Amino acid sequence: MASVPFLALACGACSDAQKERPWIVDRFDDIKVIRYEVPGFEALPLEQKELIYYLAEAAKCGRDILFDQNCVANLPVRRTLETIYACYEGDRTTAEWKALEKYLKKVWFANGIHHHYSNDKFKPEFTEEYLLSVIESIPEERFGELNALRGEVCVAIFDPNVYRTRLNQTAGEDLLWTSSSNYYSNVRQAEAEAFYEAMAAADAGNPEPVSYGLNSQLVKEEKTNRLYERVWKVGGMYGPAIEQIVGWLEKAEAVAAEPQKSNIAALINYYRTGDLKEFDRYNIGWVRDTVSNVDFVNGFIEDYGDPLGRKASWEANVNFRDSAACRRTEIISANAQWFEDHSPVDAAFRKPVVKGVSAKVITVAMLGGDCYPATPIGINLPNADWIRKEYGSKSVTIDNITYAYDKAAHGNGFNEEFVLRAEDRERIDRYGKQADDLHTDLHECLGHGSGQLLPGVSPAALRSYSSTLEETRADLFGLYYIGDPKLIELGLVPSFDVAKAGYADYILNGMMTQLARIEPGKDVEESHMRNRKLIAEWCYEHGKADRVIEWVEENGKRYIVVNDFERLRELFGEMLHEVQRIKSEGDYEAGKALVEQYAVKVDPELHREVLDRYAALHIEPYGGFVNPEYEPVRDAEGRITDVRISYPADYAAQMMHYSTDYSFLPNRN
Ligand code: ZN
């Protein structure tokens, strides 16, 4: 599971002037691209630098996989546009060219033709005639195989009725038939559900069930109606990219120390066989390894992109420990049992013994696949419930990324526009980042790992509402505890003011400012956004009689303010009590009712106001990153003697570089 940044906040009071090198390297549409730094890399011992270099190469090799997973048209569209981008010799100053260039930047950013967050298909601001005229000005042979796919590419870009959304979560519709992700081919929702229910039933009672369907496309054969899986492995679907990943992992294995060496070997074995038991074996080894300084994620991990929450997108992340910041998460992990025992949920739903919650703060060295360019700021893995229960989970927060966000948001006027009260602005300036960091730690280290299911309750019982409710549960856990006196006692916060800063931010975002990420007329779809809206609206409603949270109008603008922070904390606790019950009992109807009532529908007038005020600030609501580059320095015998890091600041150049040097899949997979 992953947490995504919930704020695009400014640290307005900070007077630290803009550095010589800007943090934001590109802006287009609703996106800003930021660079991040990797402090401490130069000081690492050579073996660790070399290990990072190999793992970073492996992290770049699966990029095409994600494009194809997101939609079958993505690779042909991207490659057609890249060929144009590289070869066009006509006028690059016209409005239509600029629109085409912007579209390509969006496709790179979203790893496909659908918005990375809203999942809606992009609307091109150039015409099909223009695209075709540009293509005609370029020698045909430059397009190679793409010539035959031209018609499909045009339909994918220009026909609004084809591939409308990557991920449809509208209750009552066939979620597979109406989603254009490529996890299922020619399969109806009921067929897929029956296929995997039968698989699970055949394995009923196994205390160590594999995550069925995690690493494959489910296909229905046209003639026979037979359903079968195309497994993502060496020699299977996506084989050419996976072979490259494995090649770099083998080099990494050669320089890694135990226990990491054996873990990398297990991962390689999983990639070779596609056997999900091997993946579990790897995960168990990985979660137990708390000693390696360099760590990484590389594989089919998160299932947010599958409407049925089963198939995982490919992602990668290479990182090393940020020792100073780790103190915070060590304290939290060391007290994991205390937090579980005092959690405001029914005693039957608490874990009697919390196992192996390991948490650390990391410095990211490379982002890949579904972590690039938009990245989570916290990760908690593995996702398999039984492994989490038996072996615990490993939780990280990514400090150099949140630092870069903070720097990029610096002085952007956000707080002045949306936060009414000066005391709230001051607290947010002073404690906002601390509250965010702690909330992320608590969400990841403890929130997701807390609680237990009643015997016999399936982890999949909440179906399409499970992601939203799981994020809600973890967020509530974090919100409840950042205001707990225990944190002061543990020395993690100086006072309740940190929680006040966090609460004011959270409610503002959940009820108001996150709407800036949604197009007019649309509902809230993404599960983290739904969870924030759910929490904020529920607390507003349940605290209404006491005016715990209140709408205030001033100078024709609406503001949301928290009047009673102590009571709000109690409401977080009460809501956690209910959401944990829903998860533990697998109460689908209650979960559905909560989400549909509070998390989905948007007030169109408020939405318009937020969009207008946000637009006036010229802040892009989404951020993503360019990666650093690593270059090995070799001696006369070819041995690596050092690895040099550099920070490119050209987004388009990095994308073209990756598409040239790290693109291994055919147009059709
Ligand atoms: Zn989460």
XYZ file of C-alpha atoms and ligand atoms in Angstrom:
670
model
C 0.000 0.000 0.000
C 1.132 3.456 -0.653
C 0.303 6.894 0.543
C 0.214 9.744 -1.861
C 0.880 13.325 -0.924
C -2.257 15.017 0.303
C -1.115 18.580 0.204
C 0.172 21.035 -2.273
C 0.870 23.414 0.531
C 3.174 26.317 0.748
C 5.507 26.908 3.589
C 4.772 30.598 3.366
C 6.603 31.891 6.395
C 9.918 30.422 5.410
C 12.227 33.144 4.182
C 14.773 30.824 2.623
C 15.145 32.421 -0.800
C 14.805 30.482 -4.030
C 18.007 28.570 -4.582
C 20.121 29.132 -7.635
C 18.804 25.954 -9.201
C 15.020 25.922 -9.305
C 13.194 22.924 -7.878
C 10.494 22.953 -10.513
C 11.954 21.904 -13.875
C 8.797 21.819 -16.015
C 5.138 22.842 -15.819
C 2.313 21.930 -18.153
C -1.446 21.605 -17.780
C -2.144 20.605 -14.136
C 1.356 19.202 -13.578
C 4.598 20.434 -12.132
C 7.756 18.377 -12.493
C 10.212 18.708 -9.646
C 13.747 17.474 -9.260
C 14.755 15.706 -6.078
C 18.188 15.452 -4.543
C 19.804 12.389 -3.033
C 21.683 13.674 0.013
C 24.190 11.192 1.394
C 24.743 9.266 -1.837
C 28.335 10.421 -2.289
C 29.252 9.294 1.226
C 28.033 5.699 0.740
C 30.649 2.940 0.485
C 31.478 1.848 -3.068
C 29.628 -1.510 -2.838
C 26.424 0.291 -1.907
C 26.817 2.828 -4.686
C 27.356 -0.003 -7.139
C 24.328 -1.864 -5.790
C 22.197 1.265 -6.179
C 23.444 1.679 -9.737
C 22.385 -1.854 -10.742
C 19.048 -1.630 -8.957
C 18.440 1.772 -10.542
C 19.006 0.283 -13.994
C 16.559 -2.526 -13.144
C 14.065 0.142 -12.025
C 14.085 1.764 -15.459
C 13.587 -1.410 -17.490
C 9.912 -2.030 -16.736
C 8.567 1.348 -17.853
C 6.940 -0.075 -21.006
C 5.135 -2.710 -18.938
C 3.185 -0.063 -17.084
C 2.275 1.749 -20.300
C 0.839 -1.474 -21.704
C -0.923 -2.376 -18.455
C -2.636 1.010 -18.391
C -4.097 0.639 -21.889
C -3.346 -1.466 -24.929
C -3.050 1.666 -27.101
C -0.474 3.397 -24.933
C 2.779 2.137 -26.456
C 1.736 2.824 -30.072
C 0.467 6.301 -29.100
C 3.599 7.176 -27.131
C 5.945 5.925 -29.838
C 4.094 7.683 -32.640
C 4.259 10.980 -30.770
C 7.903 10.453 -29.804
C 8.846 9.788 -33.409
C 7.168 13.074 -34.327
C 8.848 14.837 -31.434
C 12.258 13.597 -32.541
C 11.842 14.065 -36.307
C 9.524 16.964 -37.064
C 11.341 19.708 -38.946
C 8.420 22.103 -39.328
C 7.396 25.056 -37.204
C 7.585 24.260 -33.493
C 6.253 27.608 -32.382
C 2.622 27.219 -33.491
C -0.228 26.731 -31.030
C -1.028 23.306 -32.456
C 2.544 22.090 -32.092
C 2.603 23.357 -28.502
C -0.648 21.491 -27.852
C 0.812 18.298 -29.310
C 3.943 18.680 -27.211
C 1.839 19.242 -24.088
C -0.207 16.148 -24.865
C 2.969 14.070 -25.177
C 4.254 15.440 -21.858
C 0.973 14.401 -20.270
C 1.199 10.919 -21.794
C 4.709 10.533 -20.384
C 3.601 11.746 -17.007
C 0.552 9.490 -16.785
C 2.274 6.490 -18.408
C -0.503 6.532 -20.946
C -3.439 8.409 -22.431
C -5.418 8.626 -19.186
C -4.862 11.087 -16.379
C -2.761 9.437 -13.686
C -5.143 10.538 -10.950
C -8.633 11.020 -12.401
C -8.195 8.118 -14.858
C -10.061 10.078 -17.548
C -8.783 10.069 -21.084
C -6.895 13.209 -22.079
C -8.588 15.584 -24.488
C -6.146 16.639 -27.204
C -6.054 20.365 -27.993
C -4.885 19.737 -31.555
C -6.803 18.212 -34.439
C -6.475 14.885 -36.149
C -5.814 16.732 -39.416
C -2.890 18.513 -37.808
C -1.457 15.280 -36.438
C -1.717 13.596 -39.818
C -0.148 16.555 -41.613
C 2.793 16.515 -39.216
C 3.176 12.751 -39.706
C 3.116 13.190 -43.494
C 6.005 15.627 -43.335
C 8.225 12.919 -41.818
C 9.678 10.064 -43.905
C 7.425 7.027 -43.531
C 10.262 4.658 -42.611
C 10.870 6.594 -39.399
C 7.586 5.178 -38.104
C 8.320 1.556 -39.039
C 5.669 -0.790 -37.617
C 3.739 2.186 -36.286
C 2.490 2.969 -39.797
C 0.154 -0.017 -39.620
C -1.211 1.145 -36.254
C -1.934 4.731 -37.339
C -5.716 4.265 -37.403
C -5.781 2.803 -33.907
C -3.538 5.566 -32.610
C -5.872 8.231 -33.995
C -8.929 6.569 -32.507
C -7.186 6.271 -29.145
C -6.261 9.948 -29.122
C -9.292 11.546 -30.777
C -12.395 9.403 -30.305
C -13.882 10.404 -26.937
C -15.996 7.248 -26.784
C -13.109 4.802 -26.987
C -11.036 4.086 -23.847
C -13.039 6.699 -21.944
C -11.650 5.876 -18.528
C -8.797 3.716 -17.377
C -10.562 2.722 -14.183
C -14.320 2.793 -13.823
C -15.583 2.351 -10.278
C -19.227 3.229 -10.842
C -21.326 0.798 -8.856
C -23.743 -1.220 -10.949
C -21.710 -1.091 -14.171
C -19.513 -3.868 -15.541
C -16.271 -2.520 -14.152
C -14.047 -4.530 -16.477
C -15.965 -3.896 -19.655
C -15.987 -0.144 -19.007
C -12.378 0.223 -17.816
C -9.719 0.489 -20.476
C -6.804 -0.822 -18.477
C -5.283 -3.925 -20.019
C -5.465 -6.316 -17.056
C -8.371 -8.219 -18.550
C -8.891 -8.919 -22.207
C -12.379 -9.642 -23.522
C -13.531 -10.612 -20.001
C -16.729 -9.561 -18.250
C -16.621 -8.685 -14.562
C -18.793 -11.634 -13.502
C -16.581 -14.041 -15.472
C -13.424 -12.749 -13.825
C -14.982 -12.889 -10.378
C -16.155 -16.457 -10.935
C -12.722 -17.443 -12.308
C -10.895 -16.219 -9.205
C -13.540 -17.377 -6.745
C -13.123 -20.896 -8.119
C -9.365 -20.588 -7.766
C -9.681 -19.403 -4.171
C -12.252 -22.101 -3.363
C -9.903 -24.812 -4.611
C -7.348 -23.519 -2.131
C -9.804 -22.846 0.722
C -8.358 -23.315 4.179
C -4.775 -22.784 3.050
C -3.341 -20.429 5.669
C -0.861 -19.139 3.113
C -2.985 -18.254 0.072
C -1.122 -16.677 -2.816
C -2.452 -13.444 -4.308
C -4.334 -15.052 -7.189
C -4.148 -13.149 -10.420
C -1.591 -10.636 -9.177
C 0.924 -11.096 -12.013
C -1.109 -11.944 -15.075
C -3.570 -10.742 -17.657
C -6.835 -12.683 -17.689
C -7.962 -13.456 -21.228
C -11.072 -14.986 -22.744
C -10.401 -16.841 -25.973
C -12.805 -15.688 -28.696
C -13.772 -19.060 -30.183
C -13.846 -21.321 -27.155
C -14.810 -18.823 -24.409
C -12.034 -20.408 -22.384
C -10.536 -18.152 -19.690
C -6.806 -18.319 -19.053
C -4.021 -16.231 -17.543
C -1.073 -14.828 -19.446
C 1.583 -14.660 -16.759
C 4.069 -11.775 -16.626
C 7.443 -13.524 -16.450
C 10.575 -14.357 -18.387
C 9.294 -16.147 -21.481
C 5.728 -14.999 -20.777
C 3.818 -11.785 -21.329
C 6.185 -8.784 -20.927
C 9.094 -11.240 -21.117
C 11.484 -8.971 -23.070
C 11.315 -6.251 -20.390
C 11.410 -8.713 -17.504
C 14.563 -10.327 -18.957
C 16.298 -6.940 -18.835
C 15.155 -6.393 -15.250
C 16.479 -9.818 -14.303
C 19.820 -9.089 -16.004
C 20.385 -6.050 -13.776
C 19.094 -7.846 -10.689
C 21.721 -10.539 -11.280
C 24.446 -7.906 -11.215
C 22.898 -6.503 -8.035
C 22.803 -9.958 -6.486
C 26.522 -10.358 -7.181
C 27.475 -7.291 -5.109
C 24.791 -7.539 -2.390
C 25.470 -8.957 1.061
C 23.286 -11.472 2.899
C 20.385 -11.583 3.606
C 19.703 -9.291 0.671
C 21.655 -11.503 -1.726
C 19.276 -14.429 -1.167
C 16.256 -12.160 -1.393
C 17.325 -10.839 -4.767
C 17.835 -14.440 -5.880
C 14.263 -15.242 -4.782
C 12.926 -12.263 -6.718
C 14.830 -13.360 -9.827
C 13.387 -16.844 -9.434
C 9.889 -15.384 -9.206
C 10.437 -13.317 -12.346
C 11.676 -16.440 -14.127
C 8.855 -18.747 -13.040
C 5.950 -16.388 -12.428
C 5.200 -18.577 -9.404
C 3.359 -16.503 -6.792
C 4.602 -18.807 -4.016
C 8.082 -17.629 -4.951
C 6.868 -14.052 -4.692
C 5.621 -14.743 -1.173
C 8.938 -16.353 -0.302
C 10.720 -13.262 -1.564
C 8.379 -10.985 0.407
C 8.949 -12.881 3.628
C 12.703 -12.583 3.199
C 12.350 -8.935 2.295
C 10.203 -8.053 5.289
C 12.619 -9.831 7.607
C 15.598 -7.942 6.255
C 15.885 -4.911 8.470
C 19.653 -4.656 8.268
C 20.428 -3.743 4.670
C 21.129 -0.067 4.232
C 20.178 -0.074 0.564
C 16.720 -1.428 -0.175
C 14.382 -1.575 -3.131
C 10.980 -2.464 -4.530
C 10.786 -3.984 -7.998
C 7.752 -5.883 -9.210
C 3.999 -6.139 -9.607
C 2.960 -4.564 -6.341
C -0.083 -2.305 -6.032
C -3.552 -3.172 -7.281
C -5.150 0.302 -7.381
C -5.372 0.199 -11.176
C -7.524 -2.933 -11.308
C -11.225 -2.271 -10.716
C -11.361 -5.644 -8.955
C -8.263 -4.904 -6.845
C -6.411 -8.024 -7.943
C -3.887 -7.277 -10.698
C -0.805 -5.284 -9.817
C 0.927 -2.580 -11.790
C 4.685 -2.742 -12.220
C 6.688 -0.350 -10.073
C 10.174 0.196 -8.751
C 11.941 2.255 -6.155
C 15.564 2.183 -4.991
C 16.457 3.757 -1.686
C 18.735 3.847 1.318
C 18.250 4.642 4.950
C 18.096 8.212 6.246
C 19.600 7.459 9.643
C 18.868 10.750 11.372
C 15.190 10.793 10.419
C 14.808 7.112 11.305
C 14.713 7.923 14.997
C 11.098 9.061 14.582
C 9.845 5.836 13.040
C 11.909 3.683 15.389
C 10.096 5.210 18.338
C 6.730 4.643 16.669
C 7.541 1.024 15.804
C 8.891 0.302 19.248
C 5.547 1.376 20.685
C 3.413 -0.404 18.077
C 1.715 -2.622 20.664
C 0.782 0.348 22.836
C -0.889 2.069 19.895
C -2.756 -1.111 18.955
C -3.942 -1.691 22.531
C -5.224 1.883 22.856
C -6.812 2.082 19.446
C -10.426 3.298 19.683
C -11.856 0.170 18.047
C -13.753 -2.808 19.420
C -11.387 -5.055 21.401
C -12.255 -8.058 19.216
C -10.894 -6.245 16.174
C -7.503 -5.402 17.709
C -4.428 -7.477 17.039
C -3.499 -9.208 20.310
C 0.145 -9.276 19.254
C 1.512 -6.782 16.736
C 4.341 -8.422 14.846
C 7.454 -6.954 13.369
C 6.364 -3.503 12.368
C 9.559 -2.148 10.924
C 9.590 1.396 9.836
C 12.177 3.707 8.516
C 12.700 6.959 6.750
C 14.434 6.609 3.439
C 16.170 8.611 0.787
C 14.995 7.625 -2.653
C 17.674 7.141 -5.293
C 15.534 6.053 -8.255
C 11.843 5.896 -9.139
C 10.399 3.607 -11.817
C 7.163 2.287 -13.279
C 4.104 3.260 -11.267
C 6.299 5.355 -8.935
C 7.498 7.604 -11.743
C 7.161 10.486 -12.337
C 4.351 10.705 -9.756
C 5.432 8.872 -6.644
C 3.991 7.861 -3.305
C 5.620 9.479 -0.297
C 5.180 6.445 1.913
C 5.081 2.738 1.230
C 3.960 -0.185 3.359
C 4.610 -3.663 1.999
C 4.053 -6.503 1.389
C 0.330 -6.394 0.612
C -0.547 -10.062 1.243
C -2.668 -10.139 4.413
C -1.356 -13.442 5.708
C 2.282 -12.352 5.382
C 1.498 -9.107 7.185
C -0.146 -11.106 9.949
C 2.589 -13.733 10.271
C 5.691 -11.700 9.503
C 4.665 -8.065 9.752
C 5.287 -5.413 7.187
C 7.938 -2.926 6.266
C 6.992 0.670 6.181
C 8.872 3.615 4.794
C 8.439 7.323 4.452
C 10.401 9.091 1.772
C 12.000 12.185 3.147
C 13.876 13.616 0.173
C 10.667 13.547 -1.869
C 8.563 15.369 0.728
C 11.431 17.796 1.135
C 11.422 18.527 -2.602
C 7.630 18.981 -2.596
C 7.946 21.389 0.268
C 10.646 23.375 -1.510
C 8.698 23.461 -4.762
C 5.550 24.708 -2.994
C 7.470 27.427 -1.261
C 5.712 30.775 -1.138
C 3.031 29.866 -3.674
C 0.239 31.756 -1.855
C -1.889 28.710 -1.102
C -2.259 29.199 2.640
C -3.044 32.878 2.279
C -5.842 32.055 -0.148
C -7.513 29.127 1.570
C -6.714 29.292 5.287
C -8.907 31.917 6.946
C -7.449 32.292 10.396
C -3.979 33.665 10.991
C -3.439 31.281 13.914
C -4.062 28.308 11.598
C -1.698 29.709 8.974
C 1.011 30.197 11.571
C 0.587 26.686 12.933
C 0.636 25.210 9.428
C 3.786 27.156 8.580
C 5.433 26.017 11.731
C 4.217 22.441 12.134
C 2.652 21.498 8.785
C 5.551 19.413 7.493
C 6.064 17.758 10.878
C 2.373 16.869 11.056
C 2.462 15.496 7.516
C 5.542 13.402 8.178
C 4.169 11.975 11.402
C 0.796 11.304 9.860
C 2.463 9.435 7.011
C 4.573 7.436 9.475
C 1.560 6.487 11.561
C -0.560 5.717 8.490
C 2.111 3.469 7.011
C 3.874 1.943 10.041
C 0.833 1.287 12.136
C -2.423 2.180 10.402
C -2.396 -0.377 7.615
C -0.981 -3.056 9.877
C -3.448 -2.492 12.698
C -6.584 -4.462 13.456
C -7.658 -7.945 12.438
C -10.404 -9.628 10.462
C -12.893 -11.835 12.276
C -12.331 -15.527 11.517
C -13.800 -16.474 8.146
C -14.028 -12.912 6.824
C -12.448 -12.599 3.395
C -9.954 -9.762 2.896
C -11.748 -9.145 -0.422
C -15.218 -8.770 1.157
C -15.422 -5.018 0.606
C -14.790 -5.458 -3.111
C -14.593 -2.208 -5.060
C -14.790 -0.181 -1.826
C -11.860 -1.929 -0.189
C -9.092 0.481 -1.293
C -10.981 3.567 -0.166
C -11.963 2.049 3.174
C -8.466 0.687 3.780
C -6.917 4.113 3.172
C -9.630 5.639 5.383
C -8.768 3.251 8.181
C -5.039 3.988 7.964
C -5.585 7.752 7.726
C -7.931 7.756 10.737
C -5.396 5.809 12.743
C -2.794 8.464 11.932
C -5.132 11.381 12.568
C -6.319 10.007 15.878
C -2.796 9.417 17.150
C -1.069 12.606 16.016
C -3.241 14.268 18.660
C -2.515 11.731 21.384
C -0.640 12.951 24.494
C 1.473 9.796 24.096
C 3.334 11.485 21.229
C 4.387 14.315 23.517
C 5.481 11.786 26.126
C 7.538 9.976 23.462
C 9.187 13.232 22.478
C 7.846 13.110 18.923
C 5.924 16.385 19.098
C 6.255 19.432 21.349
C 2.513 19.988 21.826
C -1.027 19.462 20.546
C -0.344 22.316 18.106
C 1.201 19.842 15.652
C -2.082 17.939 15.526
C -4.002 21.196 15.158
C -1.893 22.075 12.129
C -2.422 18.615 10.660
C -6.168 18.605 11.346
C -6.762 22.047 9.834
C -4.855 20.966 6.718
C -6.618 17.661 6.433
C -10.154 19.027 6.715
C -9.383 21.863 4.305
C -7.997 19.419 1.775
C -10.679 16.784 2.194
C -13.629 19.173 1.942
C -12.255 21.750 -0.363
C -8.858 22.104 -1.935
C -8.411 18.592 -3.279
C -11.358 19.395 -5.552
C -8.841 21.394 -7.560
C -7.716 18.032 -8.900
C -11.098 17.198 -10.383
C -12.662 18.399 -13.608
C -15.979 20.245 -13.372
C -18.917 17.837 -13.396
C -16.869 14.827 -12.307
C -17.195 12.772 -9.153
C -14.347 11.860 -6.831
C -12.916 8.559 -8.062
C -9.391 8.008 -6.765
C -9.337 6.015 -3.535
C -7.031 8.311 -1.509
C -9.100 11.330 -2.502
C -12.296 9.487 -1.660
C -10.927 8.539 1.720
C -10.012 12.134 2.586
C -13.418 13.413 1.519
C -15.103 10.609 3.422
C -13.304 11.436 6.656
C -13.731 15.206 6.408
C -17.422 15.099 5.412
C -18.307 12.451 7.973
C -16.694 14.467 10.778
C -18.349 17.651 9.528
C -21.747 15.949 9.591
C -21.287 14.239 12.952
C -19.917 17.367 14.606
C -22.422 19.731 13.024
C -24.574 20.186 16.125
C -21.525 21.386 18.090
C -20.023 23.361 15.177
C -16.840 21.305 15.391
C -16.134 22.141 11.762
C -17.798 25.112 10.131
C -18.213 26.886 6.818
C -17.480 30.613 7.048
C -18.062 33.129 4.283
C -15.935 36.230 4.059
C -15.598 38.703 1.201
C -17.579 36.403 -1.031
C -15.218 33.471 -0.424
C -15.928 30.294 1.444
C -13.591 28.934 4.094
C -13.725 25.768 6.122
C -12.523 26.128 9.704
C -12.081 23.767 12.615
C -13.438 25.251 15.847
C -12.893 22.364 18.224
C -9.760 20.301 17.617
C -10.178 18.101 20.714
C -13.684 17.093 19.692
C -12.522 16.522 16.128
C -9.952 14.067 17.427
C -12.718 12.185 19.238
C -14.710 12.090 16.010
C -11.711 10.559 14.234
C -11.719 7.895 16.940
C -15.453 7.249 16.610
C -15.173 6.944 12.868
C -12.181 4.601 13.128
C -14.285 2.438 15.446
C -16.931 2.077 12.720
C -14.564 1.683 9.756
C -12.587 -1.009 11.582
C -15.850 -2.829 12.336
C -16.756 -2.724 8.653
C -13.381 -4.151 7.662
C -13.245 -6.772 10.426
C -16.771 -8.027 9.744
C -16.530 -7.588 5.974
C -19.729 -5.488 6.077
C -19.950 -4.641 2.385
C -23.298 -2.834 2.563
C -22.219 -0.511 5.370
C -18.918 0.219 3.615
C -20.663 0.985 0.365
C -23.171 3.271 2.124
C -20.387 5.249 3.820
C -18.404 5.781 0.642
C -21.394 6.584 -1.553
C -22.860 9.020 0.974
C -19.753 11.015 1.846
C -16.896 10.341 -0.547
C -18.122 10.579 -4.108
C -20.457 13.458 -4.952
C -19.106 16.958 -5.415
C -21.023 20.195 -4.766
C -20.736 21.903 -8.174
C -20.786 25.464 -6.827
C -18.075 24.861 -4.281
C -16.107 22.995 -6.901
C -16.254 25.961 -9.308
C -15.111 28.323 -6.565
C -12.150 26.139 -5.609
C -11.093 25.760 -9.234
C -11.253 29.510 -9.803
C -9.357 30.446 -6.664
C -6.814 27.739 -7.279
C -6.347 28.779 -10.900
C -5.689 32.358 -9.833
C -2.700 31.128 -7.815
C -1.199 29.332 -10.808
C -0.332 26.270 -8.750
C -0.389 22.957 -10.502
C -2.276 20.491 -8.298
C -0.109 17.485 -9.210
C 3.587 16.954 -8.880
C 6.033 14.414 -10.185
C 9.776 14.048 -10.481
C 12.735 13.723 -12.775
C 15.233 11.107 -11.651
C 18.901 11.702 -11.013
C 21.326 9.882 -13.276
C 24.071 7.515 -12.201
C 27.223 6.953 -14.150
C 29.777 4.321 -13.205
C 33.438 5.312 -13.273
C 35.634 2.386 -14.382
C 39.314 1.619 -14.159
C 41.455 0.201 -16.991
C 40.182 -3.321 -16.266
C 36.576 -2.172 -16.423
C 35.978 -2.453 -12.695
C 33.679 0.122 -11.173
C 35.667 2.461 -8.931
C 32.946 4.997 -8.241
C 29.418 5.944 -9.254
C 28.746 9.567 -10.074
C 25.359 11.139 -9.548
C 24.022 14.061 -11.544
C 20.724 15.923 -11.562
C 19.297 16.510 -15.015
C 16.734 19.279 -15.196
C 15.076 18.503 -18.546
C 11.897 16.458 -18.230
C 11.328 15.845 -21.944
C 14.967 14.852 -22.455
C 14.764 12.298 -19.652
C 11.587 10.815 -21.084
C 13.071 10.568 -24.586
C 16.220 9.026 -23.097
C 14.190 6.368 -21.265
C 12.105 5.668 -24.361
C 15.254 5.224 -26.440
C 17.404 3.235 -24.034
C 14.922 1.422 -21.774
C 12.141 0.393 -24.115
C 12.011 -3.351 -24.628
C 8.448 -4.303 -25.462
C 6.769 -4.599 -28.856
C 3.803 -2.344 -29.699
C 1.437 -5.230 -29.052
C 1.925 -7.555 -26.107
Zn -2.119 3.835 2.618
